[in-house]
C-alpha atoms as a PDB file:
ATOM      1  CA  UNK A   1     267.241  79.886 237.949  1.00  0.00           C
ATOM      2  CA  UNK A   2     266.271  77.475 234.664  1.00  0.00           C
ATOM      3  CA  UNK A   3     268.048  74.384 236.782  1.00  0.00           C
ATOM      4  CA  UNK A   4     265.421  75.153 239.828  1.00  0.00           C
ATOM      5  CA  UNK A   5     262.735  75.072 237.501  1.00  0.00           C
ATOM      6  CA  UNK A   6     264.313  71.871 235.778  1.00  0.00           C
ATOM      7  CA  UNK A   7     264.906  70.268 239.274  1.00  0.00           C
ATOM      8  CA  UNK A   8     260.875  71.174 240.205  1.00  0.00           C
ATOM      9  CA  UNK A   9     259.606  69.250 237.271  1.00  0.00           C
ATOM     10  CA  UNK A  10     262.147  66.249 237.695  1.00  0.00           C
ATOM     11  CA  UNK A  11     260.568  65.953 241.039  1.00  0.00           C
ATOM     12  CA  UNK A  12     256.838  65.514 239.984  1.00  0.00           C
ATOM     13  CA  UNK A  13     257.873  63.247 237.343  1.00  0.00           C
ATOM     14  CA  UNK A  14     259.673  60.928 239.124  1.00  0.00           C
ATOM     15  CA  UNK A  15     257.541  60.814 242.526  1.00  0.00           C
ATOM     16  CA  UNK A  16     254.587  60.277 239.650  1.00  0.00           C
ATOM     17  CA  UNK A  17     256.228  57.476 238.040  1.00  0.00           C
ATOM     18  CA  UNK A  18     257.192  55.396 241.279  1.00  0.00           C
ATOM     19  CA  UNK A  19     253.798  55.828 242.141  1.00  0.00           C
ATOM     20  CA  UNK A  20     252.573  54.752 238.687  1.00  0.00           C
ATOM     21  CA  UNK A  21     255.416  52.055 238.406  1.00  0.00           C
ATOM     22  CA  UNK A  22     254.255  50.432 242.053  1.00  0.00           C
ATOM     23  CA  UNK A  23     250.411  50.754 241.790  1.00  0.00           C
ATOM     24  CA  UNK A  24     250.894  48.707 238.497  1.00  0.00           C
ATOM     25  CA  UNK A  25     253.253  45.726 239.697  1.00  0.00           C
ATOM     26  CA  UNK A  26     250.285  45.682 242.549  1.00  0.00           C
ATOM     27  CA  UNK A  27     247.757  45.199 240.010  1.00  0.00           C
ATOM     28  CA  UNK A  28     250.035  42.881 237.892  1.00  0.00           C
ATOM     29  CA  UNK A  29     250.490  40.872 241.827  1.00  0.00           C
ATOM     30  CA  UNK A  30     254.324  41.080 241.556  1.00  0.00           C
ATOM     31  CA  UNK A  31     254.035  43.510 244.734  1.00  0.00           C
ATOM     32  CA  UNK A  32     251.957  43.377 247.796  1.00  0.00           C
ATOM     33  CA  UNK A  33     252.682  47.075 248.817  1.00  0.00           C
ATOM     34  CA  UNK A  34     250.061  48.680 251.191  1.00  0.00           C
ATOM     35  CA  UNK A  35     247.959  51.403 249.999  1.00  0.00           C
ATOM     36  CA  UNK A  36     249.559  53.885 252.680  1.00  0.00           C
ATOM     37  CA  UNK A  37     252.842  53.914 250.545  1.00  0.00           C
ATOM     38  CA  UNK A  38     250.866  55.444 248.123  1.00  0.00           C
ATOM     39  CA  UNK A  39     249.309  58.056 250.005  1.00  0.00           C
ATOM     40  CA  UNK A  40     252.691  58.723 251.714  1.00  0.00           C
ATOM     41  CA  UNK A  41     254.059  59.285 248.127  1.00  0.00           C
ATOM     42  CA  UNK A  42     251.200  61.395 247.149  1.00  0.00           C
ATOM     43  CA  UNK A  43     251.494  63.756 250.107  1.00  0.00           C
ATOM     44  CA  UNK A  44     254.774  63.740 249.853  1.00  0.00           C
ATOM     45  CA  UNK A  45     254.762  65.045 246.757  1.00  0.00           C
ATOM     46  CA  UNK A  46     251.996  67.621 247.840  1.00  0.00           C
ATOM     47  CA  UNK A  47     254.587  68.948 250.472  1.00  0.00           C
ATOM     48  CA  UNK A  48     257.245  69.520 248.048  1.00  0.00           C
ATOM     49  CA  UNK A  49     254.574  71.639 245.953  1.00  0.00           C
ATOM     50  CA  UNK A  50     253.657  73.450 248.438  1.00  0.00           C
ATOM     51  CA  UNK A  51     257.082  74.403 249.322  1.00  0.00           C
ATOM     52  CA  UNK A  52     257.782  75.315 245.896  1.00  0.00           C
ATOM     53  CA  UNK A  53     254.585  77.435 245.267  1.00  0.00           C
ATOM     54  CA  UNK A  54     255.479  79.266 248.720  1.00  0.00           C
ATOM     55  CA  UNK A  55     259.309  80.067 247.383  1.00  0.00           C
ATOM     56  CA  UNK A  56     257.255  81.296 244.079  1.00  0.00           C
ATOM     57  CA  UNK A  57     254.927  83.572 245.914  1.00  0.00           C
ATOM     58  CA  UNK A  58     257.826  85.057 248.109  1.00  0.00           C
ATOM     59  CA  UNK A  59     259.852  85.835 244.972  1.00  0.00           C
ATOM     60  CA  UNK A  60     256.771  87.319 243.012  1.00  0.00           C
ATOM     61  CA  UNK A  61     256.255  89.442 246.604  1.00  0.00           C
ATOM     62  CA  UNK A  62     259.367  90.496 246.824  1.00  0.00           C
ATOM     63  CA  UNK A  63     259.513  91.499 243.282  1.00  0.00           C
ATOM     64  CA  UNK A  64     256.546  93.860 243.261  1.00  0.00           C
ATOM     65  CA  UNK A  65     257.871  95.196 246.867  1.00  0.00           C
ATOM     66  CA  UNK A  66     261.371  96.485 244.794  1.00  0.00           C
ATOM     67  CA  UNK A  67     258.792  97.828 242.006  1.00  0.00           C
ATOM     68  CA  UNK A  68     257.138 100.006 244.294  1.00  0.00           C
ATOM     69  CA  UNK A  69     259.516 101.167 245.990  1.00  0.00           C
ATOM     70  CA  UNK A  70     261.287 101.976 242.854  1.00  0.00           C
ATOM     71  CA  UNK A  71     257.956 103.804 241.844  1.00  0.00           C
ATOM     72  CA  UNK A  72     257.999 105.761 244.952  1.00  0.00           C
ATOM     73  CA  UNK A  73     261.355 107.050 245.218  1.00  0.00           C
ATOM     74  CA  UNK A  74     260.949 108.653 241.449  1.00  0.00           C
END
């Protein structure tokens, strides 16, 4: 489960840094990369959140449902 969480993060950080990396070489003028890159990068990483939020709320769900029932059969 700790690799998941490992592999979550490493995502973030590197979808931040090629956006960070690009939008500077555009401002330096070494690139001439179109703003839509950057947006595509942003929602991609957006997307990926999402998905890992919704895999976090299922587990928490499905958590509490095993709690209660374990309450109820008691």
């Amino acid at each position: 489960m700790a690799y998941k969480k490992v592999l979550q993060y490493e995502t973030f950080i590197v979808l931040g840094i090629i956006i960070a990396v690009l939008a500077f070489l555009n401002v330096l003028g070494v690139t001439n990369i179109d703003s839509d890159l950057f947006w595509a990068l942003a929602g991609v990483g957006l997307i990926i959140e999402g998905f890992l939020e919704r895999a976090k709320w299922r587990a928490r769900k499905k958590r509490q449902l095993e709690r209660d029932r374990k309450v109820m059969r008691k």
